[in-house]
Amino acid sequence: MKLVLVAAYTYPHEAHLAKGLLEAAGIECYLQDELTTQVNNFYSNAIGGVKLLVDEESMGLALQVLKEAKHVTKEDNLFDDDFETNEEVLICSNCGSNNVGSPRLKGAAALISILFLGFPFPFLIKKAHCFNCGRDFKP
């Protein structure tokens, strides 16, 4: 049995509500890092929150149950945190996929622009990233 991440929650009680929904639907699930966040709530963001894990075969059904109960929304970030999804549809020039995002401004450039301007410099980002083939390209 291979466990995969379905959702992550900041607080253990939120994760327990979602776990109860999945168990009521007959889906076996587990919580990871629950006790760590109970002992010290400030660790929750550092470790990625309380993770709700299900069997790989039950992933689709689990997401469907959570979406119907409004526990997982479009705004929830269940995947790679290093990229934000674009509103406009971009197509990868390499593989033709529309699973494309723009990398966030990172590191020293972001820090310097925040210190001097008070906000990050979003127009420094001039490339997109394809999640299917992993290629960076100009939109």
PDB file of C-alpha atoms in Angstrom:
ATOM      1  CA  MET A   1       0.000   0.000   0.000  1.00  0.00           C
ATOM      2  CA  LYS A   2       1.467   3.347  -1.088  1.00  0.00           C
ATOM      3  CA  LEU A   3       0.176   6.379   0.809  1.00  0.00           C
ATOM      4  CA  VAL A   4      -0.217   9.696  -1.007  1.00  0.00           C
ATOM      5  CA  LEU A   5      -0.989  13.201   0.249  1.00  0.00           C
ATOM      6  CA  VAL A   6      -4.581  14.323  -0.304  1.00  0.00           C
ATOM      7  CA  ALA A   7      -4.594  17.549   1.725  1.00  0.00           C
ATOM      8  CA  ALA A   8      -2.688  19.390   4.435  1.00  0.00           C
ATOM      9  CA  TYR A   9      -4.291  21.358   7.254  1.00  0.00           C
ATOM     10  CA  THR A  10      -2.884  23.944   9.646  1.00  0.00           C
ATOM     11  CA  TYR A  11      -4.704  22.616  12.698  1.00  0.00           C
ATOM     12  CA  PRO A  12      -5.286  19.002  13.791  1.00  0.00           C
ATOM     13  CA  HIS A  13      -9.023  19.498  14.336  1.00  0.00           C
ATOM     14  CA  GLU A  14      -9.453  20.460  10.657  1.00  0.00           C
ATOM     15  CA  ALA A  15      -7.635  17.304   9.610  1.00  0.00           C
ATOM     16  CA  HIS A  16      -9.781  15.178  11.924  1.00  0.00           C
ATOM     17  CA  LEU A  17     -12.963  16.535  10.312  1.00  0.00           C
ATOM     18  CA  ALA A  18     -11.666  15.563   6.868  1.00  0.00           C
ATOM     19  CA  LYS A  19     -10.504  12.181   8.176  1.00  0.00           C
ATOM     20  CA  GLY A  20     -13.976  11.551   9.603  1.00  0.00           C
ATOM     21  CA  LEU A  21     -15.565  12.322   6.231  1.00  0.00           C
ATOM     22  CA  LEU A  22     -13.276   9.896   4.443  1.00  0.00           C
ATOM     23  CA  GLU A  23     -13.760   7.149   7.024  1.00  0.00           C
ATOM     24  CA  ALA A  24     -17.547   7.601   6.795  1.00  0.00           C
ATOM     25  CA  ALA A  25     -17.219   7.065   3.037  1.00  0.00           C
ATOM     26  CA  GLY A  26     -15.281   3.845   3.688  1.00  0.00           C
ATOM     27  CA  ILE A  27     -11.867   5.217   2.718  1.00  0.00           C
ATOM     28  CA  GLU A  28      -8.976   4.215   4.949  1.00  0.00           C
ATOM     29  CA  CYS A  29      -6.830   7.260   5.771  1.00  0.00           C
ATOM     30  CA  TYR A  30      -4.083   8.383   8.125  1.00  0.00           C
ATOM     31  CA  LEU A  31      -2.872  11.653   9.642  1.00  0.00           C
ATOM     32  CA  GLN A  32       0.817  12.532   9.658  1.00  0.00           C
ATOM     33  CA  ASP A  33       2.490  15.145  11.908  1.00  0.00           C
ATOM     34  CA  GLU A  34      -0.661  15.525  13.997  1.00  0.00           C
ATOM     35  CA  LEU A  35       1.032  15.198  17.374  1.00  0.00           C
ATOM     36  CA  THR A  36       3.859  17.549  16.428  1.00  0.00           C
ATOM     37  CA  THR A  37       1.395  20.345  15.711  1.00  0.00           C
ATOM     38  CA  GLN A  38      -0.571  19.585  18.877  1.00  0.00           C
ATOM     39  CA  VAL A  39       2.541  19.965  21.012  1.00  0.00           C
ATOM     40  CA  ASN A  40       3.697  23.160  19.274  1.00  0.00           C
ATOM     41  CA  ASN A  41       1.249  24.921  16.942  1.00  0.00           C
ATOM     42  CA  PHE A  42       3.980  27.144  15.526  1.00  0.00           C
ATOM     43  CA  TYR A  43       5.642  24.127  13.889  1.00  0.00           C
ATOM     44  CA  SER A  44       2.603  23.548  11.683  1.00  0.00           C
ATOM     45  CA  ASN A  45       3.711  25.820   8.836  1.00  0.00           C
ATOM     46  CA  ALA A  46       7.337  24.741   9.133  1.00  0.00           C
ATOM     47  CA  ILE A  47       6.547  21.043   8.643  1.00  0.00           C
ATOM     48  CA  GLY A  48       3.799  21.545   6.076  1.00  0.00           C
ATOM     49  CA  GLY A  49       0.817  21.138   8.399  1.00  0.00           C
ATOM     50  CA  VAL A  50      -1.114  18.036   9.385  1.00  0.00           C
ATOM     51  CA  LYS A  51      -1.080  15.792   6.320  1.00  0.00           C
ATOM     52  CA  LEU A  52      -4.052  13.635   5.334  1.00  0.00           C
ATOM     53  CA  LEU A  53      -2.812  10.497   3.578  1.00  0.00           C
ATOM     54  CA  VAL A  54      -4.787   7.848   1.669  1.00  0.00           C
ATOM     55  CA  ASP A  55      -3.943   4.804  -0.398  1.00  0.00           C
ATOM     56  CA  GLU A  56      -2.911   5.704  -3.942  1.00  0.00           C
ATOM     57  CA  GLU A  57      -5.852   3.749  -5.376  1.00  0.00           C
ATOM     58  CA  SER A  58      -8.355   5.735  -3.263  1.00  0.00           C
ATOM     59  CA  MET A  59      -6.965   9.167  -4.166  1.00  0.00           C
ATOM     60  CA  GLY A  60      -9.631  10.083  -6.735  1.00  0.00           C
ATOM     61  CA  LEU A  61     -12.533   9.051  -4.531  1.00  0.00           C
ATOM     62  CA  ALA A  62     -11.026  10.812  -1.509  1.00  0.00           C
ATOM     63  CA  LEU A  63     -10.641  14.083  -3.423  1.00  0.00           C
ATOM     64  CA  GLN A  64     -14.204  13.783  -4.688  1.00  0.00           C
ATOM     65  CA  VAL A  65     -15.571  13.266  -1.151  1.00  0.00           C
ATOM     66  CA  LEU A  66     -13.555  16.208   0.203  1.00  0.00           C
ATOM     67  CA  LYS A  67     -14.588  18.499  -2.675  1.00  0.00           C
ATOM     68  CA  GLU A  68     -18.271  17.669  -2.184  1.00  0.00           C
ATOM     69  CA  ALA A  69     -17.941  18.522   1.520  1.00  0.00           C
ATOM     70  CA  LYS A  70     -16.027  21.756   0.654  1.00  0.00           C
ATOM     71  CA  HIS A  71     -12.898  20.575   2.504  1.00  0.00           C
ATOM     72  CA  VAL A  72     -10.754  20.927  -0.618  1.00  0.00           C
ATOM     73  CA  THR A  73     -11.220  23.989  -2.813  1.00  0.00           C
ATOM     74  CA  LYS A  74      -9.524  25.381  -5.900  1.00  0.00           C
ATOM     75  CA  GLU A  75      -7.442  27.680  -3.703  1.00  0.00           C
ATOM     76  CA  ASP A  76      -5.946  24.789  -1.712  1.00  0.00           C
ATOM     77  CA  ASN A  77      -2.405  24.117  -2.784  1.00  0.00           C
ATOM     78  CA  LEU A  78      -2.014  20.368  -2.845  1.00  0.00           C
ATOM     79  CA  PHE A  79       0.973  20.237  -5.116  1.00  0.00           C
ATOM     80  CA  ASP A  80       4.243  22.076  -5.702  1.00  0.00           C
ATOM     81  CA  ASP A  81       4.555  25.245  -3.560  1.00  0.00           C
ATOM     82  CA  ASP A  82       7.287  26.755  -5.720  1.00  0.00           C
ATOM     83  CA  PHE A  83       4.915  27.728  -8.496  1.00  0.00           C
ATOM     84  CA  GLU A  84       1.674  29.665  -8.823  1.00  0.00           C
ATOM     85  CA  THR A  85      -0.837  28.705 -11.500  1.00  0.00           C
ATOM     86  CA  ASN A  86      -1.500  31.333 -14.142  1.00  0.00           C
ATOM     87  CA  GLU A  87      -5.082  32.468 -14.774  1.00  0.00           C
ATOM     88  CA  GLU A  88      -4.483  32.611 -18.523  1.00  0.00           C
ATOM     89  CA  VAL A  89      -3.950  29.278 -20.244  1.00  0.00           C
ATOM     90  CA  LEU A  90      -0.368  28.806 -21.378  1.00  0.00           C
ATOM     91  CA  ILE A  91       0.738  25.958 -23.608  1.00  0.00           C
ATOM     92  CA  CYS A  92       4.172  24.371 -23.252  1.00  0.00           C
ATOM     93  CA  SER A  93       6.238  24.856 -26.410  1.00  0.00           C
ATOM     94  CA  ASN A  94       8.000  21.520 -25.795  1.00  0.00           C
ATOM     95  CA  CYS A  95       5.210  19.005 -25.044  1.00  0.00           C
ATOM     96  CA  GLY A  96       1.978  20.954 -25.736  1.00  0.00           C
ATOM     97  CA  SER A  97       0.643  20.562 -22.186  1.00  0.00           C
ATOM     98  CA  ASN A  98      -1.451  23.236 -20.477  1.00  0.00           C
ATOM     99  CA  ASN A  99      -0.167  22.179 -17.036  1.00  0.00           C
ATOM    100  CA  VAL A 100       2.010  25.300 -16.849  1.00  0.00           C
ATOM    101  CA  GLY A 101       2.805  27.821 -14.106  1.00  0.00           C
ATOM    102  CA  SER A 102       5.008  30.837 -13.390  1.00  0.00           C
ATOM    103  CA  PRO A 103       7.791  30.561 -10.794  1.00  0.00           C
ATOM    104  CA  ARG A 104       7.574  32.874  -7.810  1.00  0.00           C
ATOM    105  CA  LEU A 105      10.241  35.499  -7.265  1.00  0.00           C
ATOM    106  CA  LYS A 106      12.747  33.932  -4.865  1.00  0.00           C
ATOM    107  CA  GLY A 107      15.841  34.648  -2.930  1.00  0.00           C
ATOM    108  CA  ALA A 108      17.852  37.831  -2.840  1.00  0.00           C
ATOM    109  CA  ALA A 109      15.899  39.567  -5.630  1.00  0.00           C
ATOM    110  CA  ALA A 110      12.640  39.205  -3.714  1.00  0.00           C
ATOM    111  CA  LEU A 111      14.222  40.329  -0.444  1.00  0.00           C
ATOM    112  CA  ILE A 112      15.880  43.374  -1.987  1.00  0.00           C
ATOM    113  CA  SER A 113      12.727  44.464  -3.810  1.00  0.00           C
ATOM    114  CA  ILE A 114      10.648  44.084  -0.634  1.00  0.00           C
ATOM    115  CA  LEU A 115      13.184  46.014   1.466  1.00  0.00           C
ATOM    116  CA  PHE A 116      13.560  48.917  -0.958  1.00  0.00           C
ATOM    117  CA  LEU A 117      10.126  49.052  -2.570  1.00  0.00           C
ATOM    118  CA  GLY A 118       7.884  47.462   0.046  1.00  0.00           C
ATOM    119  CA  PHE A 119       6.581  44.859  -2.418  1.00  0.00           C
ATOM    120  CA  PRO A 120       8.085  42.087  -4.561  1.00  0.00           C
ATOM    121  CA  PHE A 121       9.071  42.841  -8.125  1.00  0.00           C
ATOM    122  CA  PRO A 122       6.641  40.624 -10.105  1.00  0.00           C
ATOM    123  CA  PHE A 123       7.751  41.849 -13.518  1.00  0.00           C
ATOM    124  CA  LEU A 124      11.203  40.254 -13.100  1.00  0.00           C
ATOM    125  CA  ILE A 125       9.614  36.872 -13.856  1.00  0.00           C
ATOM    126  CA  LYS A 126       9.739  36.344 -17.600  1.00  0.00           C
ATOM    127  CA  LYS A 127       9.449  32.580 -17.932  1.00  0.00           C
ATOM    128  CA  ALA A 128       6.969  29.781 -17.350  1.00  0.00           C
ATOM    129  CA  HIS A 129       7.469  26.200 -16.141  1.00  0.00           C
ATOM    130  CA  CYS A 130       5.836  23.046 -17.543  1.00  0.00           C
ATOM    131  CA  PHE A 131       4.929  20.545 -14.818  1.00  0.00           C
ATOM    132  CA  ASN A 132       4.693  17.636 -17.299  1.00  0.00           C
ATOM    133  CA  CYS A 133       8.091  17.831 -19.008  1.00  0.00           C
ATOM    134  CA  GLY A 134       9.834  20.092 -16.452  1.00  0.00           C
ATOM    135  CA  ARG A 135      11.027  22.599 -19.058  1.00  0.00           C
ATOM    136  CA  ASP A 136      11.255  26.357 -18.432  1.00  0.00           C
ATOM    137  CA  PHE A 137      10.255  28.540 -21.384  1.00  0.00           C
ATOM    138  CA  LYS A 138       9.242  32.091 -22.284  1.00  0.00           C
ATOM    139  CA  PRO A 139       5.469  32.498 -22.667  1.00  0.00           C
TER     140      PRO A 139
END
